[in-house]
Each structure stands twice: as structure tokens, then as C-alpha cells.
PDB file of C-alpha atoms and ligand atoms in Angstrom:
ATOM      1  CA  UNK L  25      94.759  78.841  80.431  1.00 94.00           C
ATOM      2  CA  UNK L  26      95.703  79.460  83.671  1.00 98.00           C
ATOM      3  CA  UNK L  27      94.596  82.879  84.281  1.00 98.00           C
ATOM      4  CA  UNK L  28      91.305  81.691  82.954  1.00 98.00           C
ATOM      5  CA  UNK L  29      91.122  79.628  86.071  1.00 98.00           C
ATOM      6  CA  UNK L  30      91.955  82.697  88.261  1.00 98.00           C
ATOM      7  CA  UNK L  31      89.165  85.013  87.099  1.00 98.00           C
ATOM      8  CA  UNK L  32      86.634  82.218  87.245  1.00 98.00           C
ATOM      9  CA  UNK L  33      87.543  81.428  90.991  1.00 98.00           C
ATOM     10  CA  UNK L  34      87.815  85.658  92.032  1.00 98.00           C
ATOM     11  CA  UNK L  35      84.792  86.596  89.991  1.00 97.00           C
ATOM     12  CA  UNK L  36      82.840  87.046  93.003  1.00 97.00           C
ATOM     13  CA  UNK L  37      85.012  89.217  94.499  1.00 97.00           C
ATOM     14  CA  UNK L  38      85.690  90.833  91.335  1.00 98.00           C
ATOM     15  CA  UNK L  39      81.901  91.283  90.620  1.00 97.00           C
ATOM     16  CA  UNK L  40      81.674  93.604  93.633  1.00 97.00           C
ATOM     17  CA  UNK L  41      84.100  95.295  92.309  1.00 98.00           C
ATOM     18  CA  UNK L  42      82.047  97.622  90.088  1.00 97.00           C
ATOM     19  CA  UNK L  43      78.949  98.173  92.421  1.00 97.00           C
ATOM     20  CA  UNK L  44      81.399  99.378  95.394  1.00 98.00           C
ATOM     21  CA  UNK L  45      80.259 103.194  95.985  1.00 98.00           C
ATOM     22  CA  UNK L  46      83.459 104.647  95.558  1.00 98.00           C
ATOM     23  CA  UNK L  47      84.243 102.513  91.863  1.00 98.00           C
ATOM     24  CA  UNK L  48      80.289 103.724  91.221  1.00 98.00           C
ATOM     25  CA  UNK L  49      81.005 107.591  92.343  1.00 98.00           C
ATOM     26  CA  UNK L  50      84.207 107.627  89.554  1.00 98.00           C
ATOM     27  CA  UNK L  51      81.714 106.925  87.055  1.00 98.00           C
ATOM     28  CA  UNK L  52      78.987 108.808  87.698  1.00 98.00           C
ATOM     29  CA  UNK L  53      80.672 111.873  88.659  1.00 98.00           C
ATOM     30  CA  UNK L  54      79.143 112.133  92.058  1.00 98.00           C
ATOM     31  CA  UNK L  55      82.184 110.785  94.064  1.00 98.00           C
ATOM     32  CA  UNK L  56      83.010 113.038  96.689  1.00 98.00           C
ATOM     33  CA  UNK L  57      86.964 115.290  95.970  1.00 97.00           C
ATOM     34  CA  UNK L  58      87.658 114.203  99.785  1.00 97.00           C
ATOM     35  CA  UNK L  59      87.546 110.709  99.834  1.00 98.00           C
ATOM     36  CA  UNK L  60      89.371 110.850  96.015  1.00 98.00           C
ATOM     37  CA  UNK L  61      92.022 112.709  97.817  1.00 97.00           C
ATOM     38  CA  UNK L  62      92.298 110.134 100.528  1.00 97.00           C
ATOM     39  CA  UNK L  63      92.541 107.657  97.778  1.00 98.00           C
ATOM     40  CA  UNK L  64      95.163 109.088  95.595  1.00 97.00           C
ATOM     41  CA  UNK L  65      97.701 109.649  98.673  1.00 97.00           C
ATOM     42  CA  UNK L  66      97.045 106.185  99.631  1.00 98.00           C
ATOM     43  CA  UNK L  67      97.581 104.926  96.185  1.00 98.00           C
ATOM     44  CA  UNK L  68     100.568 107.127  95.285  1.00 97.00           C
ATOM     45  CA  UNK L  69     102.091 104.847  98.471  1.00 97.00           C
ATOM     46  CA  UNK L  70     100.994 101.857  97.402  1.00 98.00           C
ATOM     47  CA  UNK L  71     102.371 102.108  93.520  1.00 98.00           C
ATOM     48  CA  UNK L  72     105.689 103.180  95.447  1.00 97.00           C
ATOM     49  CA  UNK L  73     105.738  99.686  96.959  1.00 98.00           C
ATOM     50  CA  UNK L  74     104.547  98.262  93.391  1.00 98.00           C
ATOM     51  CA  UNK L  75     107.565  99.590  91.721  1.00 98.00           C
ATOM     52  CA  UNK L  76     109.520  97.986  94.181  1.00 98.00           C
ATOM     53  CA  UNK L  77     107.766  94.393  93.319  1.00 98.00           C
ATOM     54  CA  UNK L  78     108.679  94.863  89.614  1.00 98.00           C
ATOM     55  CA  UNK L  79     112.059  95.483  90.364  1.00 98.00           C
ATOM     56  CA  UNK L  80     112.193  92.202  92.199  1.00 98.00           C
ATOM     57  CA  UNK L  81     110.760  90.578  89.152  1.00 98.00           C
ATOM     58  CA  UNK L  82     113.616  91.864  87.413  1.00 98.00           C
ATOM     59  CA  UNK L  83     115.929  90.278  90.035  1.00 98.00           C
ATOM     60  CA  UNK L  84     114.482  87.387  89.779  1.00 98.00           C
ATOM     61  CA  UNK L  85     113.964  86.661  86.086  1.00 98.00           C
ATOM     62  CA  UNK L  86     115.404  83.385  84.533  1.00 97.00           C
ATOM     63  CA  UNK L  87     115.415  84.884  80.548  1.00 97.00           C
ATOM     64  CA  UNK L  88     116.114  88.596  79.051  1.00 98.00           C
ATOM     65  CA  UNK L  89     112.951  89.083  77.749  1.00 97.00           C
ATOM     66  CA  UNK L  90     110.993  88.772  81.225  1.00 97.00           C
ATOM     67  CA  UNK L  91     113.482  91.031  82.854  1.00 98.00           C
ATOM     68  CA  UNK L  92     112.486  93.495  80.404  1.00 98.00           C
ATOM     69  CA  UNK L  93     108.920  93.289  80.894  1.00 97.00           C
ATOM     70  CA  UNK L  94     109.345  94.065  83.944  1.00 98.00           C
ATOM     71  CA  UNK L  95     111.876  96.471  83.708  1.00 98.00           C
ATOM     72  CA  UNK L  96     109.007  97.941  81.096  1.00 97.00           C
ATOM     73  CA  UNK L  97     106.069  97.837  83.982  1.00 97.00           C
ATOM     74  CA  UNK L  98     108.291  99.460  86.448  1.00 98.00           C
ATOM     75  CA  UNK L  99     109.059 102.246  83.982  1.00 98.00           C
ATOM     76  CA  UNK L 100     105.405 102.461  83.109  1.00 97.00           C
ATOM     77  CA  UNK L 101     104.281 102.677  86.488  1.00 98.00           C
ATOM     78  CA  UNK L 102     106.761 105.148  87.811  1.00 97.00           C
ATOM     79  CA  UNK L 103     106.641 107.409  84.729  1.00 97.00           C
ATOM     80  CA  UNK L 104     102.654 107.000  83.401  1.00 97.00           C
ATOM     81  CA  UNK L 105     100.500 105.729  86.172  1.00 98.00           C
ATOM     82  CA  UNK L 106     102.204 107.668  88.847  1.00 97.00           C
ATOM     83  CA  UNK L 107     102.117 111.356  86.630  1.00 97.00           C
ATOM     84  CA  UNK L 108      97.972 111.249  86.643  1.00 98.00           C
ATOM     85  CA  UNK L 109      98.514 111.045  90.758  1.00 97.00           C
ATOM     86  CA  UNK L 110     101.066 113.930  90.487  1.00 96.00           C
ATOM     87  CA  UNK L 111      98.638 116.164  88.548  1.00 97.00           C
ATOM     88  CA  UNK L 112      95.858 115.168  89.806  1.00 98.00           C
ATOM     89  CA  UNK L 113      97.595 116.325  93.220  1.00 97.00           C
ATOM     90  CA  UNK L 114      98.867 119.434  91.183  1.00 96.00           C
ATOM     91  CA  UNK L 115      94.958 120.300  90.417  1.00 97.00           C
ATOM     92  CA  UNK L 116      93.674 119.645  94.546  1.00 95.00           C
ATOM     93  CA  UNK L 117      96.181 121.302  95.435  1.00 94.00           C
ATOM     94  CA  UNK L 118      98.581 118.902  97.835  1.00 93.00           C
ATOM     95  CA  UNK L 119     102.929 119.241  96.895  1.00 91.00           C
ATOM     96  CA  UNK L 120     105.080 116.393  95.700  1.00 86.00           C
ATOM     97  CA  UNK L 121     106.376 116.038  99.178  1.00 89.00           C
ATOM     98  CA  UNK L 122     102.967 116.009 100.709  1.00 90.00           C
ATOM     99  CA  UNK L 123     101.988 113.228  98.502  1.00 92.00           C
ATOM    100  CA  UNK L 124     104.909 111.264  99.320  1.00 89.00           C
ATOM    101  CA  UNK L 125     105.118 111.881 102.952  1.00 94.00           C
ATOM    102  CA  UNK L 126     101.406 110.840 103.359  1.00 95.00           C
ATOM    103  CA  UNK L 127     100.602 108.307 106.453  1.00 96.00           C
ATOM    104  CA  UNK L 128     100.153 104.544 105.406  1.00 97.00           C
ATOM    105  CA  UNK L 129      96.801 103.087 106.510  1.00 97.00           C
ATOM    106  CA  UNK L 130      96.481  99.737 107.912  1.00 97.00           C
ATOM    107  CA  UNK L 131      94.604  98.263 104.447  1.00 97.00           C
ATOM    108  CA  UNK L 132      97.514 100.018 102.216  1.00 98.00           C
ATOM    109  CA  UNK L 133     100.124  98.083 104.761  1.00 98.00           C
ATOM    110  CA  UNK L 134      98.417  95.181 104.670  1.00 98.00           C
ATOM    111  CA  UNK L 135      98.704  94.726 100.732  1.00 98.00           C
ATOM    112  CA  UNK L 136     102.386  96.580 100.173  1.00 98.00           C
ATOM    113  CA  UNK L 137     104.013  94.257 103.014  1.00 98.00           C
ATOM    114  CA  UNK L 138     102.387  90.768 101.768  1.00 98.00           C
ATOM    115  CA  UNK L 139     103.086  91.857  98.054  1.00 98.00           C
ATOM    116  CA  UNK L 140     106.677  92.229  98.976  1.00 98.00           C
ATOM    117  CA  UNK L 141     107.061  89.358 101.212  1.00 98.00           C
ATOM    118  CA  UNK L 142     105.466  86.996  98.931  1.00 98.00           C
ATOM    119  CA  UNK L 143     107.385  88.503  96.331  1.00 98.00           C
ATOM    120  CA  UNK L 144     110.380  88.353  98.105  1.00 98.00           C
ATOM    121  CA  UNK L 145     110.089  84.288  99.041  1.00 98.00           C
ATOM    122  CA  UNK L 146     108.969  83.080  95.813  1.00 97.00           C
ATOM    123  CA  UNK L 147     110.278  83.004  92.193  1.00 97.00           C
ATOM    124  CA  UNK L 148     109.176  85.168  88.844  1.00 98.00           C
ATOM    125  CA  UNK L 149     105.771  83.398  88.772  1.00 98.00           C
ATOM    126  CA  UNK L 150     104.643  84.574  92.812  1.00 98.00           C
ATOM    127  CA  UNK L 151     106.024  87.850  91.959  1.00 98.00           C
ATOM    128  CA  UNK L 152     103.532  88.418  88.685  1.00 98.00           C
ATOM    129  CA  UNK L 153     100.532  86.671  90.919  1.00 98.00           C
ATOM    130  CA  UNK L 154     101.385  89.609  93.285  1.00 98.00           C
ATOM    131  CA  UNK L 155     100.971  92.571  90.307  1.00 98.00           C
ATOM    132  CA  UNK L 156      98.751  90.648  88.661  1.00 98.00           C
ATOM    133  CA  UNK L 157      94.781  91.715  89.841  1.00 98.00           C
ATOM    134  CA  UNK L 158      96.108  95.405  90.389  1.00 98.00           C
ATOM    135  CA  UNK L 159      96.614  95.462  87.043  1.00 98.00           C
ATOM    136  CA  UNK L 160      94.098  93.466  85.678  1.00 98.00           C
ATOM    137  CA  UNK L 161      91.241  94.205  87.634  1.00 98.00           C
ATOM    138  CA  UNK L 162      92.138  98.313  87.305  1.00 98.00           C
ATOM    139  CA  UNK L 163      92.099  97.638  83.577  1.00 98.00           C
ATOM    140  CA  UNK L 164      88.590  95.746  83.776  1.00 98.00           C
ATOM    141  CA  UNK L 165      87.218  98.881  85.649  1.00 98.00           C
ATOM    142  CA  UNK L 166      88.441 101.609  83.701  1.00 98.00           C
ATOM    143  CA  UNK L 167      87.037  99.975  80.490  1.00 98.00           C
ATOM    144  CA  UNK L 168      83.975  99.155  81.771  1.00 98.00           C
ATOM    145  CA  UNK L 169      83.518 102.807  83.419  1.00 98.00           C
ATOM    146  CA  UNK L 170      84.674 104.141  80.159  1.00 98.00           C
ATOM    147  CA  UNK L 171      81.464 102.411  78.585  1.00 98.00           C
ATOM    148  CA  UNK L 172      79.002 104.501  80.794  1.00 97.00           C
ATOM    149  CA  UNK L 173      78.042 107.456  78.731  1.00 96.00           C
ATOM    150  CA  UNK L 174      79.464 110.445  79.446  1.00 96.00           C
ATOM    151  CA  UNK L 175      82.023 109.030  82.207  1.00 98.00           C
ATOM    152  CA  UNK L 176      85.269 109.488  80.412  1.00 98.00           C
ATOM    153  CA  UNK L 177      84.432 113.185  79.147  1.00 97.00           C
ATOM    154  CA  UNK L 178      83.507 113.831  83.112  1.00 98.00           C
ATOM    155  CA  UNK L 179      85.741 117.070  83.956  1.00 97.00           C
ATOM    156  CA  UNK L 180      87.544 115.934  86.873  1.00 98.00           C
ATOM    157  CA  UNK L 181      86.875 111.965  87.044  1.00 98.00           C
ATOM    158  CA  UNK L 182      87.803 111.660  83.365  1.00 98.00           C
ATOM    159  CA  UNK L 183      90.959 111.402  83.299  1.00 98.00           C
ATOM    160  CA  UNK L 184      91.508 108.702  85.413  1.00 98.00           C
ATOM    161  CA  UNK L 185      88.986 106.258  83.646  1.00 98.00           C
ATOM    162  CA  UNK L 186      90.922 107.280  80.674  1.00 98.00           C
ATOM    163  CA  UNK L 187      94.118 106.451  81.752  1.00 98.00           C
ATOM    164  CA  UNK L 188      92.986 102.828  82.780  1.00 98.00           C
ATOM    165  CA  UNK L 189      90.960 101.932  79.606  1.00 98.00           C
ATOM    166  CA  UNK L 190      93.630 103.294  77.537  1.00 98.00           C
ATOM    167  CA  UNK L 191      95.280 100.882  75.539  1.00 98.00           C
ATOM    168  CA  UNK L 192      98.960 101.526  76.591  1.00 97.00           C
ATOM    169  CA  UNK L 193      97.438 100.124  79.903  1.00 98.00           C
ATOM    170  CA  UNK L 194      95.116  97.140  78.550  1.00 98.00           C
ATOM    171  CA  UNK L 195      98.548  96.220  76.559  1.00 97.00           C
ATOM    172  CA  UNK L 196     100.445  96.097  80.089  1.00 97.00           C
ATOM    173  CA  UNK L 197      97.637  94.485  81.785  1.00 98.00           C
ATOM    174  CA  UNK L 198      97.286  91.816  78.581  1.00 98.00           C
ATOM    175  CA  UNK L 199     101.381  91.187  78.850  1.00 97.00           C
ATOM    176  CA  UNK L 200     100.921  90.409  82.426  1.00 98.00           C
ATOM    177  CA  UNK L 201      98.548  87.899  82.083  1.00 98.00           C
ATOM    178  CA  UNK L 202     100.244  86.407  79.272  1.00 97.00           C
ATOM    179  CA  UNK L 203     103.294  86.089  81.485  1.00 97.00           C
ATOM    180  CA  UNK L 204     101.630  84.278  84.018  1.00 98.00           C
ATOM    181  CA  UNK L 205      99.989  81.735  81.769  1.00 98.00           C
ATOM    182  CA  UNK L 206     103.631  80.939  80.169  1.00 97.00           C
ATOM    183  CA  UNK L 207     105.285  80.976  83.660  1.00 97.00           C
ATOM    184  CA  UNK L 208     102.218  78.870  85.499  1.00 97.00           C
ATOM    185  CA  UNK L 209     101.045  76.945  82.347  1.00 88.00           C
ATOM    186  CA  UNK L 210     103.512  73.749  83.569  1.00 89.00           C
ATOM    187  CA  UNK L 211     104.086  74.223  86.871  1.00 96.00           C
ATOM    188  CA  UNK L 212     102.426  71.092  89.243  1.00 97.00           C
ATOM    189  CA  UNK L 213      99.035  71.560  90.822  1.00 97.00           C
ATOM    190  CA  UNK L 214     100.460  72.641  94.080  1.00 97.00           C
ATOM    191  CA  UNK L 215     102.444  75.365  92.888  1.00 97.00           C
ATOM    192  CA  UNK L 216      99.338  76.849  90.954  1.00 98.00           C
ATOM    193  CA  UNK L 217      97.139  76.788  93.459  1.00 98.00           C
ATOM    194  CA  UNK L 218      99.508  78.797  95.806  1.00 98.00           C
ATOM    195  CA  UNK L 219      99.618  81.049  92.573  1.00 98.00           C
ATOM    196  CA  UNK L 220      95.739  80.925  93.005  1.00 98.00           C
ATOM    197  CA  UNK L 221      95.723  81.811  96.735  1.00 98.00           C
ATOM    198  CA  UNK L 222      97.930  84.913  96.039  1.00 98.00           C
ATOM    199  CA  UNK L 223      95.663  85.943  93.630  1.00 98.00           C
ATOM    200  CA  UNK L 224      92.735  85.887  94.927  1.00 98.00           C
ATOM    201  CA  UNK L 225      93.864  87.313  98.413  1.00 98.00           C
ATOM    202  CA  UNK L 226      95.486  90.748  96.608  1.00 98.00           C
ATOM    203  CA  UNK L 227      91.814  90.314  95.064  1.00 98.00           C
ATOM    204  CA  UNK L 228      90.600  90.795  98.749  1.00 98.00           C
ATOM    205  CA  UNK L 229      93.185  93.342  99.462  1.00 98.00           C
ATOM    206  CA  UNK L 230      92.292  95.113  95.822  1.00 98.00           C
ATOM    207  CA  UNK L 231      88.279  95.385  97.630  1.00 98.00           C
ATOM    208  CA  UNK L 232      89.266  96.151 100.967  1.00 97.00           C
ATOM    209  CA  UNK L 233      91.312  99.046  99.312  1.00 98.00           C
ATOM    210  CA  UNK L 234      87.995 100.446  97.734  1.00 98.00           C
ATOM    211  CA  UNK L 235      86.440 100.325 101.273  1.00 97.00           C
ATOM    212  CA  UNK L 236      88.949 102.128 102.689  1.00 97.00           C
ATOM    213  CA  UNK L 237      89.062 105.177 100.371  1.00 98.00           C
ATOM    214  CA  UNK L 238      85.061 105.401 100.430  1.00 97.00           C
ATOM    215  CA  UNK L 239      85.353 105.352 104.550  1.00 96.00           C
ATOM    216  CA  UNK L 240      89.151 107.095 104.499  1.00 96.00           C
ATOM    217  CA  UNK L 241      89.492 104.741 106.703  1.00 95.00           C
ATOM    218  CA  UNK L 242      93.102 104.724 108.174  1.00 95.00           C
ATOM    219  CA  UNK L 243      92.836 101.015 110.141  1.00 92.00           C
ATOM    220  CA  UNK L 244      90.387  98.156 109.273  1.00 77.00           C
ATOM    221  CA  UNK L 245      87.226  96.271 110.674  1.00 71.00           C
ATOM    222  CA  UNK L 246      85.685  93.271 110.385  1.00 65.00           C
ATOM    223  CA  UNK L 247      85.014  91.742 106.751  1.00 63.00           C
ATOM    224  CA  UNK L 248      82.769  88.855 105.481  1.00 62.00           C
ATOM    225  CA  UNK L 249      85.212  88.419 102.062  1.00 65.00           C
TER     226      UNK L 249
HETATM  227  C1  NSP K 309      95.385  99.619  95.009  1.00 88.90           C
HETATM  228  C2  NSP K 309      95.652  99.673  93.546  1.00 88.90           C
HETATM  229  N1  NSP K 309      95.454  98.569  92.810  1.00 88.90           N
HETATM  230  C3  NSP K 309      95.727  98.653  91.439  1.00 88.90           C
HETATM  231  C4  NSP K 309      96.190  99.764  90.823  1.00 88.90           C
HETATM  232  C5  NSP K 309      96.477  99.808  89.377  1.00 88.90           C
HETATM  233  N2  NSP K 309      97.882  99.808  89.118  1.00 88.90           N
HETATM  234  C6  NSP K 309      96.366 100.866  91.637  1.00 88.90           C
HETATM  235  N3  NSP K 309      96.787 102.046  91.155  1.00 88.90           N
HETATM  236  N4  NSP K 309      96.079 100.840  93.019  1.00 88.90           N
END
């Protein structure tokens, strides 16, 4: 399957997924409230721009069925993901309006605007390799974070590891890869591997994103990925 041939060729990138400090400091407890609020204003951005990418997968749909999966992801997103940002913003203590009137940092705008663009150019199948290792890799974190004993029952921390290992978000993340095999599965080699190279660069993006929140880091440096 095709998305067997994606997580093969990111797995390095994905590996250092769960020994970045910040991924580490969720599930040990010890992460510091400042750079989790520096996170969750970035990320309440970023999902804004998400949205947006689902809704031009629903534009750009050929059948029904994937319109409504996407229609479906948007809704989650908006309605689920986005409430644990609101009250976890309720609980440190930043408004609504603060949260959406944050600044953008260079690492958010660098994965909204090529999420979008390459959403924009290309057809369904660019616009699920765009979604597809947020999803995915946020699912592969939360479960594997929810394994550590003690993580998920961790007063403040908790409910975010539950909210990604749940299963109403392994189901979207499973229906997302599912769509990309059945939209990819036929396509000619050099379609698929520009599928691959979006991939694996909102991969990049998806680590450079962890970097920033540990450093709250509004522009970027140098990175060997
Ligand atoms: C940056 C980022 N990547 C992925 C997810 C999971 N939807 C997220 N909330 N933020």
C-alpha cells in the first residue's frame, strides 16, 4: 500500500519524533506551562489554516463520499480538536480573541502557506498528502504517550494525550490514510512520488514545529533534516 511506502521512507524523521524534548516533556509531565502556551497559540493558528485545506478537499472532490470525509475532518477539527485548545486556553488563562489574534511564527508560516499552496495546485490526492502526517503522526504520538504509565491520568498534560489516542481520532487518522491509498494506489510513479515529497516535507515541517514550541521560537535557524 501506498502509505506503507510513506512511513517507511519518513521513519527517520518520524523516529525523532518521540525523543524531541518537548513530545518527551508531554509525557512525563515535566514540560514547562510556557513553552505549552507558546505551542497551543501557534497550533490554534495552524489548525485554522488546516480547516481551510479540508475545505479545499471538499472543493475538489471527484465522488460524494470523499467530499464528505472531508466535510467530516473539517467538522472534527473545528468542533473537537480545536475545543481542547479553547479550554486548555480557558484553564491558562488567555481569551478566545487572544488565541486567535496570536502572531504567526516563521515555522507555523512556513507549513500553513505550502499546505495551502500545494493544496491549492493539485487535485484531492495532494490535498490529503498535505493533512496527512499531521494527522497521522499526532495519532502515533498520542498513543504511544498514552502507553507510558501514568501519562494520560497526568493533571494538566492528560488531556491532550487523551484526545490524540482516542479512538474518534485514530478512526480520522485511519480514514485518511485509507483515502490516500485508494486515491494514490493507481496513479503513475511520478505522481506518487510528488505525493511522497509532500509527505515527507510536512514531515519536516511537523519536526521543525516541535522545535519551535520547545525554543518559542518565533523565526527559524539552520536545520540538518
Ligand atoms: C502542527 C500540528 N500538526 C498536527 C496536528 C494534529 N492535527 C496539530 N494539531 N498541529
Amino acid at each position: 500500500m501506498f502509505t506503507d511506502r510513506l512511513y517507511e521512507k519518513a521513519k527517520p524523521i518520524w523516529d525523532q519524533y518521540l525523543e524531541h524534548p518537548f513530545v518527551r516533556g508531554i509525557g512525563d509531565g515535566s514540560l514547562e506551562l510556557e513553552k505549552f502556551k507558546f505551542f497551543m497559540e501557534q497550533d490554534y493558528l495552524y489548525l485554522i489554516d488546516y480547516c481551510r485545506v479540508f475545505a479545499l478537499g471538499s472543493v475538489k472532490a471527484n465522488q460524494l463520499e470523499t467530499m464528505t470525509m472531508f466535510a467530516d475532518m473539517l467538522h472534527s477539527t473545528l468542533n473537537e480538536e480545536m475545543d481542547l485548545h479553547r479550554k486548555y486556553a480557558e484553564r491558562i488563562g488567555i481569551s478566545k480573541e487572544e488565541l486567535e489574534n496570536t502572531k504567526p511564527s516563521a515555522t507555523l508560516l512556513a507549513y500553513t502557506s505550502y499546505m495551502l499552496n500545494k493544496a491549492q495546485q493539485g487535485s484531492e490526492a495532494e490535498v490529503v498528502a498535505c493533512v496527512l502526517a499531521c494527522a497521522w503522526s499526532y495519532n502515533e504520538i498520542g498513543l504511544a504517550l498514552n502507553k507510558k504509565e501514568g501519562a494520560s491520568e497526568h493533571e494538566f498534560y492528560g488531556d491532550w494525550i487523551k484526545m490524540y489516542a482516542s479512538d474518534e481520532f485514530t478512526n480520522l487518522a485511519e480514514d485518511m490514510k485509507q483515502l490516500m491509498n485508494q486515491l494514490a494506489d493507481d496513479k503513475p510513479e511520478r505522481e506518487k512520488a510528488h505525493l511522497e515529497e509532500i509527505f515527507l516535507h510536512t514531515s519536516k515541517l511537523e519536526y521543525l514545529f516541535w522545535e519551535m514550541a520547545d525554543k518559542k521560537k518565533m523565526w527559524v535557524e539552520d536545520s540538518n533534516l
